[in-house]
Amino acid sequence: MTTMESLIGLVNRIQRACTVLGDYGGGEDNSTFSSLWEALPSVAVVGGQSSGKSSVLESIVGRDFLPRGSGIVTRRPLVLQLHKTEDAAEEYAEFLHLPKRRFTDFSLVRKEIQDETDRLTGKNKQISPVPIHLSIYSPNVVNLTLIDLPGLTKVAVEGQPETIVQDIEAMVRSYVDKPNCIILAISPANQDIATSDAIKLSREVDPSGERTFGVLTKLDLMDKGTNALDVLEGRSYRLQHPWVGIVNRSQADINKNVDMIIARRKEREYFATSPDYGHLASKMGSEYLAKLLSKHLESVIRARIPSITSLINKSIDELESELDRLGRPIAVDAGAQLYSILELCRAFDRIFKEHLDGGRPGGDRIYGVFDNQLPAALRKLPFDRHLSLQNVRRVVSEADGYQPHLIAPEQGYRRLIEGALNYFRGPAEASVDAVHFVLKELVRKSISETQELRRFPSMQAEIAAAANEALERFREEGKKTVIRLVDMESSYLTVEFFRRLPQEVEKGGNPASPAVDRYTEGHFRRIGSNVSSYIGMVADTLKNTIPKAVVYCQVREAKVSLLNHFYTQIGKREVGCSCEN
């Protein structure tokens, strides 16, 4: 195989890979593959209805494989990739939508094109922009990618939508507008070139003519005494590339199933013996056209190799990024699957810890609970009501019973302090709940931010359930601990604090003064003030110890052992599987 054939064959294979991987032209759009596909040169076959497009394609392929008939026959684009094989290799065809089936009978290829067209458009004259992809492997072809497009038409016939003319033109333009598309403009020789639909369209999209190859078909059907030399020699309409004349098979040859190889020989004989075209015989015919297109493709590919290479490298980078996002293939055996699950858990755990430790946002909200929410809640506790003059008098009097207190109402103090300390339970438990809520939210965010988990929704749900179950346990332990802290303050009062309190009696006064003096308003106000000072000291202590307890029981445990129970359950399943095996 020559360098040219290898180069074009490589482009063909890249285009086919893009088609398979990106479902180019149909299904869900994939910009990576479609951009690469469009960057690679291809040849679009353009012409009016009955201009001989199908005959030109079949002559290039050397096989009779396209549907025929009157009116609009090509109703979907046909992306035809020709792959040259070794001389002794068997000819066969493959459709992209039937990847495991090889067609060696080309009459079945024609039927499959018709059936696949009808599958989308129905058995009427509707059209569809979704292409059919066909690859033909043969020693009798050159490496080419040809795109057969519906024939341009001027009016809608019965059974066609009113917009069929515009729809077909828009479809054809979507291919030939691309700067990497080579236009094969087919015009019948027995019609005036000025009325050619293909030339009119190619002039609009390629005014310089750099991408256009003109092909005149049906040269043998021109009126006697006339010829197409003005066109073929570039006098009627000049193109940058030479015009190529084609002699199509006659309808009689088609009806008799005349072999395409014989038809090619007849075409060569026609030009060689023609008094009008004999001097152009070496540059006429379908075989010359195929070689001309292949040679031009080679020059285009060579000129664009740097940009194609750059685009391929870019596509590879995008694919590698996508693979990184998707992760490695899922293992089959239980041990490898267990390892994969643990790796997913570690990836989640790493991101969760980054949230707590400051690598990612969110952990600062826990500090906000301790620095703002807890102190604010402590300030709002109803100590003013609890230590009001009326309540202090009631509590102290009830504590004395029938026997009035002598110097200091110890039982009254204890009851006032214990009642006040009970109010600390609410803010303590609220701090635990607030941190629990933050941790749950961080679990949710960490799962969504773990790239490796995105393709495993069931695994996401399992990790979320296991983490939330663990957080519930940590919350219960946290509540028990902070309540113990409050209860400890109630169970033992700091003696030194009360030793420093001023005595109820005046210094040097008579301790046996009447009891009624100890029940004055000022006396109860001093009791309330003393209790308030002690509660303030306890509040300062709890403001420091509650956060420590919450961090120890909830945050620290979440960092250390959030998924421990989950790991244990997975391990048990693995052991069970091993035992069963």
PDB file of N, CA, C and O in Angstrom, residues 325 347-348 351-352 355 360 440-455 460-461 463-464:
ATOM      1  N   ARG A 325     -12.721  11.369  34.928  1.00  0.00           N
ATOM      2  CA  ARG A 325     -13.986  11.632  35.604  1.00  0.00           C
ATOM      3  C   ARG A 325     -14.796  10.350  35.790  1.00  0.00           C
ATOM      4  O   ARG A 325     -15.396  10.119  36.835  1.00  0.00           O
ATOM      5  N   ALA A 347     -11.907   8.197  48.744  1.00  0.00           N
ATOM      6  CA  ALA A 347     -11.995   9.449  47.988  1.00  0.00           C
ATOM      7  C   ALA A 347     -13.019  10.379  48.628  1.00  0.00           C
ATOM      8  O   ALA A 347     -12.770  11.588  48.784  1.00  0.00           O
ATOM      9  N   PHE A 348     -14.166   9.821  49.020  1.00  0.00           N
ATOM     10  CA  PHE A 348     -15.179  10.633  49.709  1.00  0.00           C
ATOM     11  C   PHE A 348     -14.639  11.144  51.042  1.00  0.00           C
ATOM     12  O   PHE A 348     -14.800  12.329  51.381  1.00  0.00           O
ATOM     13  N   ILE A 351     -12.257  14.137  50.805  1.00  0.00           N
ATOM     14  CA  ILE A 351     -12.919  15.414  50.532  1.00  0.00           C
ATOM     15  C   ILE A 351     -13.681  15.897  51.766  1.00  0.00           C
ATOM     16  O   ILE A 351     -13.687  17.096  52.085  1.00  0.00           O
ATOM     17  N   PHE A 352     -14.301  14.964  52.494  1.00  0.00           N
ATOM     18  CA  PHE A 352     -15.032  15.333  53.714  1.00  0.00           C
ATOM     19  C   PHE A 352     -14.068  15.963  54.726  1.00  0.00           C
ATOM     20  O   PHE A 352     -14.383  16.993  55.351  1.00  0.00           O
ATOM     21  N   HIS A 355     -13.144  19.499  53.918  1.00  0.00           N
ATOM     22  CA  HIS A 355     -14.169  20.457  54.337  1.00  0.00           C
ATOM     23  C   HIS A 355     -13.994  20.811  55.815  1.00  0.00           C
ATOM     24  O   HIS A 355     -14.126  21.979  56.202  1.00  0.00           O
ATOM     25  N   ARG A 360     -11.527  22.952  51.947  1.00  0.00           N
ATOM     26  CA  ARG A 360     -12.754  23.304  51.236  1.00  0.00           C
ATOM     27  C   ARG A 360     -13.673  24.043  52.195  1.00  0.00           C
ATOM     28  O   ARG A 360     -13.569  23.863  53.406  1.00  0.00           O
ATOM     29  N   LYS A 440     -23.950  16.819  58.465  1.00  0.00           N
ATOM     30  CA  LYS A 440     -24.784  16.159  57.449  1.00  0.00           C
ATOM     31  C   LYS A 440     -24.701  16.881  56.114  1.00  0.00           C
ATOM     32  O   LYS A 440     -24.621  16.248  55.055  1.00  0.00           O
ATOM     33  N   GLU A 441     -24.715  18.200  56.159  1.00  0.00           N
ATOM     34  CA  GLU A 441     -24.608  18.983  54.933  1.00  0.00           C
ATOM     35  C   GLU A 441     -23.246  18.781  54.280  1.00  0.00           C
ATOM     36  O   GLU A 441     -23.137  18.689  53.047  1.00  0.00           O
ATOM     37  N   LEU A 442     -22.198  18.678  55.085  1.00  0.00           N
ATOM     38  CA  LEU A 442     -20.859  18.439  54.527  1.00  0.00           C
ATOM     39  C   LEU A 442     -20.752  17.051  53.916  1.00  0.00           C
ATOM     40  O   LEU A 442     -20.037  16.853  52.924  1.00  0.00           O
ATOM     41  N   VAL A 443     -21.434  16.081  54.488  1.00  0.00           N
ATOM     42  CA  VAL A 443     -21.481  14.738  53.886  1.00  0.00           C
ATOM     43  C   VAL A 443     -22.124  14.813  52.503  1.00  0.00           C
ATOM     44  O   VAL A 443     -21.623  14.251  51.520  1.00  0.00           O
ATOM     45  N   ARG A 444     -23.254  15.518  52.419  1.00  0.00           N
ATOM     46  CA  ARG A 444     -23.948  15.639  51.138  1.00  0.00           C
ATOM     47  C   ARG A 444     -23.058  16.334  50.096  1.00  0.00           C
ATOM     48  O   ARG A 444     -22.940  15.876  48.948  1.00  0.00           O
ATOM     49  N   LYS A 445     -22.408  17.433  50.495  1.00  0.00           N
ATOM     50  CA  LYS A 445     -21.542  18.149  49.571  1.00  0.00           C
ATOM     51  C   LYS A 445     -20.347  17.295  49.158  1.00  0.00           C
ATOM     52  O   LYS A 445     -19.946  17.292  47.993  1.00  0.00           O
ATOM     53  N   SER A 446     -19.779  16.578  50.099  1.00  0.00           N
ATOM     54  CA  SER A 446     -18.600  15.753  49.795  1.00  0.00           C
ATOM     55  C   SER A 446     -18.943  14.650  48.806  1.00  0.00           C
ATOM     56  O   SER A 446     -18.143  14.335  47.912  1.00  0.00           O
ATOM     57  N   ILE A 447     -20.117  14.064  48.952  1.00  0.00           N
ATOM     58  CA  ILE A 447     -20.532  13.024  48.004  1.00  0.00           C
ATOM     59  C   ILE A 447     -20.679  13.616  46.606  1.00  0.00           C
ATOM     60  O   ILE A 447     -20.222  13.038  45.611  1.00  0.00           O
ATOM     61  N   SER A 448     -21.314  14.787  46.512  1.00  0.00           N
ATOM     62  CA  SER A 448     -21.520  15.404  45.197  1.00  0.00           C
ATOM     63  C   SER A 448     -20.202  15.865  44.576  1.00  0.00           C
ATOM     64  O   SER A 448     -20.094  15.941  43.350  1.00  0.00           O
ATOM     65  N   GLU A 449     -19.209  16.171  45.411  1.00  0.00           N
ATOM     66  CA  GLU A 449     -17.929  16.659  44.889  1.00  0.00           C
ATOM     67  C   GLU A 449     -16.927  15.539  44.628  1.00  0.00           C
ATOM     68  O   GLU A 449     -15.839  15.799  44.111  1.00  0.00           O
ATOM     69  N   THR A 450     -17.268  14.316  44.988  1.00  0.00           N
ATOM     70  CA  THR A 450     -16.364  13.184  44.742  1.00  0.00           C
ATOM     71  C   THR A 450     -16.568  12.692  43.319  1.00  0.00           C
ATOM     72  O   THR A 450     -17.561  12.031  43.009  1.00  0.00           O
ATOM     73  N   GLN A 451     -15.639  13.045  42.424  1.00  0.00           N
ATOM     74  CA  GLN A 451     -15.780  12.701  41.005  1.00  0.00           C
ATOM     75  C   GLN A 451     -15.948  11.206  40.802  1.00  0.00           C
ATOM     76  O   GLN A 451     -16.742  10.762  39.972  1.00  0.00           O
ATOM     77  N   GLU A 452     -15.192  10.422  41.563  1.00  0.00           N
ATOM     78  CA  GLU A 452     -15.211   8.975  41.366  1.00  0.00           C
ATOM     79  C   GLU A 452     -16.571   8.359  41.647  1.00  0.00           C
ATOM     80  O   GLU A 452     -16.883   7.259  41.165  1.00  0.00           O
ATOM     81  N   LEU A 453     -17.402   9.049  42.434  1.00  0.00           N
ATOM     82  CA  LEU A 453     -18.707   8.498  42.816  1.00  0.00           C
ATOM     83  C   LEU A 453     -19.817   8.829  41.833  1.00  0.00           C
ATOM     84  O   LEU A 453     -20.911   8.277  41.942  1.00  0.00           O
ATOM     85  N   ARG A 454     -19.557   9.716  40.886  1.00  0.00           N
ATOM     86  CA  ARG A 454     -20.646  10.247  40.070  1.00  0.00           C
ATOM     87  C   ARG A 454     -21.335   9.193  39.222  1.00  0.00           C
ATOM     88  O   ARG A 454     -22.508   9.310  38.904  1.00  0.00           O
ATOM     89  N   ARG A 455     -20.629   8.167  38.828  1.00  0.00           N
ATOM     90  CA  ARG A 455     -21.270   7.146  37.998  1.00  0.00           C
ATOM     91  C   ARG A 455     -21.858   6.008  38.826  1.00  0.00           C
ATOM     92  O   ARG A 455     -22.295   5.007  38.278  1.00  0.00           O
ATOM     93  N   GLN A 460     -23.452   6.132  46.107  1.00  0.00           N
ATOM     94  CA  GLN A 460     -23.649   7.423  46.766  1.00  0.00           C
ATOM     95  C   GLN A 460     -24.691   7.297  47.879  1.00  0.00           C
ATOM     96  O   GLN A 460     -24.497   7.799  48.991  1.00  0.00           O
ATOM     97  N   ALA A 461     -25.801   6.619  47.556  1.00  0.00           N
ATOM     98  CA  ALA A 461     -26.865   6.456  48.547  1.00  0.00           C
ATOM     99  C   ALA A 461     -26.396   5.617  49.734  1.00  0.00           C
ATOM    100  O   ALA A 461     -26.727   5.921  50.897  1.00  0.00           O
ATOM    101  N   ILE A 463     -23.256   5.265  50.891  1.00  0.00           N
ATOM    102  CA  ILE A 463     -22.320   6.047  51.702  1.00  0.00           C
ATOM    103  C   ILE A 463     -23.071   7.104  52.506  1.00  0.00           C
ATOM    104  O   ILE A 463     -22.779   7.326  53.687  1.00  0.00           O
ATOM    105  N   ALA A 464     -24.044   7.763  51.869  1.00  0.00           N
ATOM    106  CA  ALA A 464     -24.823   8.782  52.578  1.00  0.00           C
ATOM    107  C   ALA A 464     -25.560   8.167  53.759  1.00  0.00           C
ATOM    108  O   ALA A 464     -25.570   8.727  54.869  1.00  0.00           O
TER     109      ALA A 464
END
